[in-house]
CSV table of C-alpha atoms in Angstrom, one decimal:
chain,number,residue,atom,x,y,z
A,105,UNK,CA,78.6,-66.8,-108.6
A,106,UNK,CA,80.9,-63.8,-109.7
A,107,UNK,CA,79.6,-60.7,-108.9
A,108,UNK,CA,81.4,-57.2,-110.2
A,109,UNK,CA,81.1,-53.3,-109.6
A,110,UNK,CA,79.8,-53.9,-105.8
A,111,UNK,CA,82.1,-52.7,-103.1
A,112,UNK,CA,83.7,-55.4,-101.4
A,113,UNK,CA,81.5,-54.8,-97.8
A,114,UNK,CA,78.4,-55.0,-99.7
A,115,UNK,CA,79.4,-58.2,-102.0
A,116,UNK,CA,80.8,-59.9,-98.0
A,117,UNK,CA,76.9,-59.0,-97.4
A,118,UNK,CA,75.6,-60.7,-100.0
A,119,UNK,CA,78.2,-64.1,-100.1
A,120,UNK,CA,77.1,-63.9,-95.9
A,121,UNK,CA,73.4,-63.8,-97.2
A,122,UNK,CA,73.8,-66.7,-99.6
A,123,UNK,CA,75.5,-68.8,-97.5
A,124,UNK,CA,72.3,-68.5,-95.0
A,125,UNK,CA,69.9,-69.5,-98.2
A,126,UNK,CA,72.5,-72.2,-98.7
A,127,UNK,CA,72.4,-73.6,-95.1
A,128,UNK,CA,68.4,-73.4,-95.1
A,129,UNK,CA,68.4,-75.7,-98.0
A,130,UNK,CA,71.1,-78.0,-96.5
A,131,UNK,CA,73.6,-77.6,-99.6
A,132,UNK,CA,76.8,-77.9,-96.9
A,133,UNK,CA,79.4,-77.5,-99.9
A,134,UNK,CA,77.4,-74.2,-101.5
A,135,UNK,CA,77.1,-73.0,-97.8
A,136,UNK,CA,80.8,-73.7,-97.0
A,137,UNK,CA,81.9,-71.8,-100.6
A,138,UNK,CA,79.4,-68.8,-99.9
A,139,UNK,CA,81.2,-68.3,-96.1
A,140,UNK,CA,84.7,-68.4,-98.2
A,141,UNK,CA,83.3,-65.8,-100.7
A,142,UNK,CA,82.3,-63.9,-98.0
A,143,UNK,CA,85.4,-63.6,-96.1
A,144,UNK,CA,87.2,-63.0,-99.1
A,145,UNK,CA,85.2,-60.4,-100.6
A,146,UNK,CA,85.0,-58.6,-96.4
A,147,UNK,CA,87.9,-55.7,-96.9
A,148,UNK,CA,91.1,-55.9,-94.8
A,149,UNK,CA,90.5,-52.3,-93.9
A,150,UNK,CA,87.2,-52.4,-93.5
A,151,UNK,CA,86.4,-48.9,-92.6
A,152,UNK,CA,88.3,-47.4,-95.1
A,153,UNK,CA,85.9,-49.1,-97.6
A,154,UNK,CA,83.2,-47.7,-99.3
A,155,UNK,CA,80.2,-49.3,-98.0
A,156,UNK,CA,81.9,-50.4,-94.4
A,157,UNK,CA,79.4,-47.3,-93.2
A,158,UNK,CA,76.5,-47.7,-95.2
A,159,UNK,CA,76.4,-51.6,-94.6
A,160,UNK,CA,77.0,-51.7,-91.0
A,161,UNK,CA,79.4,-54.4,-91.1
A,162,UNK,CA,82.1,-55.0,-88.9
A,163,UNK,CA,84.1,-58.2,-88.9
A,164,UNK,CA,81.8,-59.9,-86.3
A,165,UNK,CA,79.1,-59.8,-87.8
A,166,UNK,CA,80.5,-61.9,-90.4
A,167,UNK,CA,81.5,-64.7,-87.6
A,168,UNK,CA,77.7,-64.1,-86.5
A,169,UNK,CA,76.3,-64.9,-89.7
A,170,UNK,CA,79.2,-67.9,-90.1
A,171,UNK,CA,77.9,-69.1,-87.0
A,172,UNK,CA,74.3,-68.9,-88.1
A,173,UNK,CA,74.8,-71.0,-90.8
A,174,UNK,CA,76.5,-73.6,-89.3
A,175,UNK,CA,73.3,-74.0,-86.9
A,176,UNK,CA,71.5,-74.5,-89.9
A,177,UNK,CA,73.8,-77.1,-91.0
A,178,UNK,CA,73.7,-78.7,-87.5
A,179,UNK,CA,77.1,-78.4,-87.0
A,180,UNK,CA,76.8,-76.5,-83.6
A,181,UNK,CA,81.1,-76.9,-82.8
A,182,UNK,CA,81.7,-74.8,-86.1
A,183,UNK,CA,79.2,-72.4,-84.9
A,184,UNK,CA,80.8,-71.8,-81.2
A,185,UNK,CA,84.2,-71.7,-83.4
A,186,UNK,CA,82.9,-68.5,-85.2
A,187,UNK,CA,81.3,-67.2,-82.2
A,188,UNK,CA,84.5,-67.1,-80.5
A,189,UNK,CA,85.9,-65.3,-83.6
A,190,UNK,CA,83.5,-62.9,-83.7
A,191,UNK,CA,84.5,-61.5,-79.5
A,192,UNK,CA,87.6,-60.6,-81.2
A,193,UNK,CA,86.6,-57.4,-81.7
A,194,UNK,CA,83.9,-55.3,-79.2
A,195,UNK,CA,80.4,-55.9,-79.4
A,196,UNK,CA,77.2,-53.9,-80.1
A,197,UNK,CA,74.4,-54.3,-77.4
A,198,UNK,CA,72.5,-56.3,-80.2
A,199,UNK,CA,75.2,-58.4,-81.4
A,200,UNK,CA,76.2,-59.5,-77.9
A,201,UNK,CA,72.6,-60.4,-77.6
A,202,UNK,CA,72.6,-61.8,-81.2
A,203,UNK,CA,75.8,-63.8,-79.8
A,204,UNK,CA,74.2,-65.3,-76.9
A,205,UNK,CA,71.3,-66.5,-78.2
A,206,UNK,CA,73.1,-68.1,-81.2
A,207,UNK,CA,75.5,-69.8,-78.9
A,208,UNK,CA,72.6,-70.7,-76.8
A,209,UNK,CA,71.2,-72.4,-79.8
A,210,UNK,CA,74.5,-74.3,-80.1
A,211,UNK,CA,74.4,-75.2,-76.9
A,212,UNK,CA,71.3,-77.3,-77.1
A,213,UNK,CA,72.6,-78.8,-80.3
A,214,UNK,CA,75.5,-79.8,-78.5
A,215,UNK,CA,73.4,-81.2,-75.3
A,216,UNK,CA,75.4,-79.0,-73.1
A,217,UNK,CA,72.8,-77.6,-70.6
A,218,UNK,CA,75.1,-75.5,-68.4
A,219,UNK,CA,76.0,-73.4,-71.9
A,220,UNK,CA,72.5,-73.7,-73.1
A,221,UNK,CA,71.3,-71.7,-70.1
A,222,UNK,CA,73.4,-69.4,-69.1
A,223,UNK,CA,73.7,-68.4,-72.9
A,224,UNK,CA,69.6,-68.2,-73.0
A,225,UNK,CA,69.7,-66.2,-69.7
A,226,UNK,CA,72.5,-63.7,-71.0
A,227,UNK,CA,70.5,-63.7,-74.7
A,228,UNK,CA,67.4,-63.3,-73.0
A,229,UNK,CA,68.3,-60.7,-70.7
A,230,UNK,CA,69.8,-58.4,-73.0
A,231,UNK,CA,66.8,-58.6,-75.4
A,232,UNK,CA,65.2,-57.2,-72.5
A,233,UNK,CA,67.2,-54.8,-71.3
A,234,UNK,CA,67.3,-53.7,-75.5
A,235,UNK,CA,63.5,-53.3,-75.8
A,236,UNK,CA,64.0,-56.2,-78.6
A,237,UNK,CA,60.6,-58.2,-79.3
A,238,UNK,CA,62.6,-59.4,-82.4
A,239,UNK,CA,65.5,-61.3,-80.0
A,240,UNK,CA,63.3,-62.0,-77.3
A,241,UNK,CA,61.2,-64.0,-79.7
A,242,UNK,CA,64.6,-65.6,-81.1
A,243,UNK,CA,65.4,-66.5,-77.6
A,244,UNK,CA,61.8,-67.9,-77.3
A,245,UNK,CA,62.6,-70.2,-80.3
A,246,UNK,CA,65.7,-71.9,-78.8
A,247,UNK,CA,63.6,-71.9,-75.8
A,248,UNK,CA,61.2,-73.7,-77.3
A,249,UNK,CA,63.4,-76.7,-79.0
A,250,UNK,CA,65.0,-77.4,-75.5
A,251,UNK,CA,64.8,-81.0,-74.5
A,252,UNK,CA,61.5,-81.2,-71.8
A,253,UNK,CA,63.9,-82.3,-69.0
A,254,UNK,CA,65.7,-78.7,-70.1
A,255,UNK,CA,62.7,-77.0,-68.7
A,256,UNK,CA,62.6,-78.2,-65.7
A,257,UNK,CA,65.9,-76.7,-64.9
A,258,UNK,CA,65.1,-74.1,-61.8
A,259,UNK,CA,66.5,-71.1,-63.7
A,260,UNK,CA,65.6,-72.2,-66.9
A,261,UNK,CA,62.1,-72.6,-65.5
A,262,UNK,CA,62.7,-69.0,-64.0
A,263,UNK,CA,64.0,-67.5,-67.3
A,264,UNK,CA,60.7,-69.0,-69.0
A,265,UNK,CA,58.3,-67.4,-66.6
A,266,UNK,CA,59.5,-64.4,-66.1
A,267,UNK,CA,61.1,-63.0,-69.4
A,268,UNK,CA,59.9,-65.5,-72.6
A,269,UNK,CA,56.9,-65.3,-71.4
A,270,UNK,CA,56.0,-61.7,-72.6
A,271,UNK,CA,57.7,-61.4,-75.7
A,272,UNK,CA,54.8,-59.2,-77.0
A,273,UNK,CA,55.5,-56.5,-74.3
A,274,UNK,CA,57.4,-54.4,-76.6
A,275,UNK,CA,57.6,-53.7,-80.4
A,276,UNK,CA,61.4,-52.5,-80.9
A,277,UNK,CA,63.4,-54.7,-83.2
């Protein structure tokens, strides 16, 4: 896919966007082009680009979305690979929230417990302390893949009655 007369932040969008579609429908070799697109078409000086502003976009968002796909794919290594790219630079309230509860999801793809739950508990945390029915119901969804024996972890168990269960509680995104 060539796409012209787009500013390069906005076309990084849009490769990051495919490459989602692409990991949904399992296409690893569409999803792996789209990231490459992607970080090709994100600008070297990002804020000095056009739509850096207008797309809200900084570089770790990128990793995020990386790191989302790779989920999809079921390749939960490559996804705590872009996560760690994507501390590089600071982090917004929601995107370290955003990064927990992705690298919570990895965790549980990984079998790693001790990662799953302190990531869920960090994720989970910070959705509340945001207001964020949105992440608190993303946090709900890794929650609820977790292996039974998972749940029966004393904070996990804690984390599930005390935060998951009212995701409802508030209406923010």
């Amino acid at each position: 896919m060539h796409l012209v007369a787009q500013p390069v932040g906005i076309r990084s969008d849009i490769f990051t966007a495919l490459a989602e579609i692409y990991a949904l429908q399992g296409e690893k070799q569409q999803t792996y082009t789209a990231i490459g697109q992607a970080k090709d078409a994100y600008p070297n000086h990002p804020r000095s680009d056009s739509s850096y502003f207008y797309a809200d976009s900084p570089v770790n968002l990128l990793h995020q979305a990386e790191a989302e796909a790779f989920l999809h794919l079921h390749q939960p290594r490559r996804a705590l690979e872009a996560l760690q790219a994507s501390n590089k630079e600071p982090l917004t309230g929601r995107g370290r929230c955003e990064h927990f509860i992705r690298q919570a999801e990895a965790g549980r793809q990984c079998h790693d417990l001790e990662l799953f739950r302190s990531s869920l508990i960090e994720g989970s945390l910070l959705a509340t302390a945001l207001g964020s029915s949105h992440r608190l119901q993303s946090a709900l969804q890794v929650y609820n893949q977790a292996p039974r024996d998972w749940k029966e972890n004393a904070q996990v168990k804690w984390l599930s009655a005390t935060i998951l269960s009212f995701p409802e509680r508030t209406g923010k995104y």
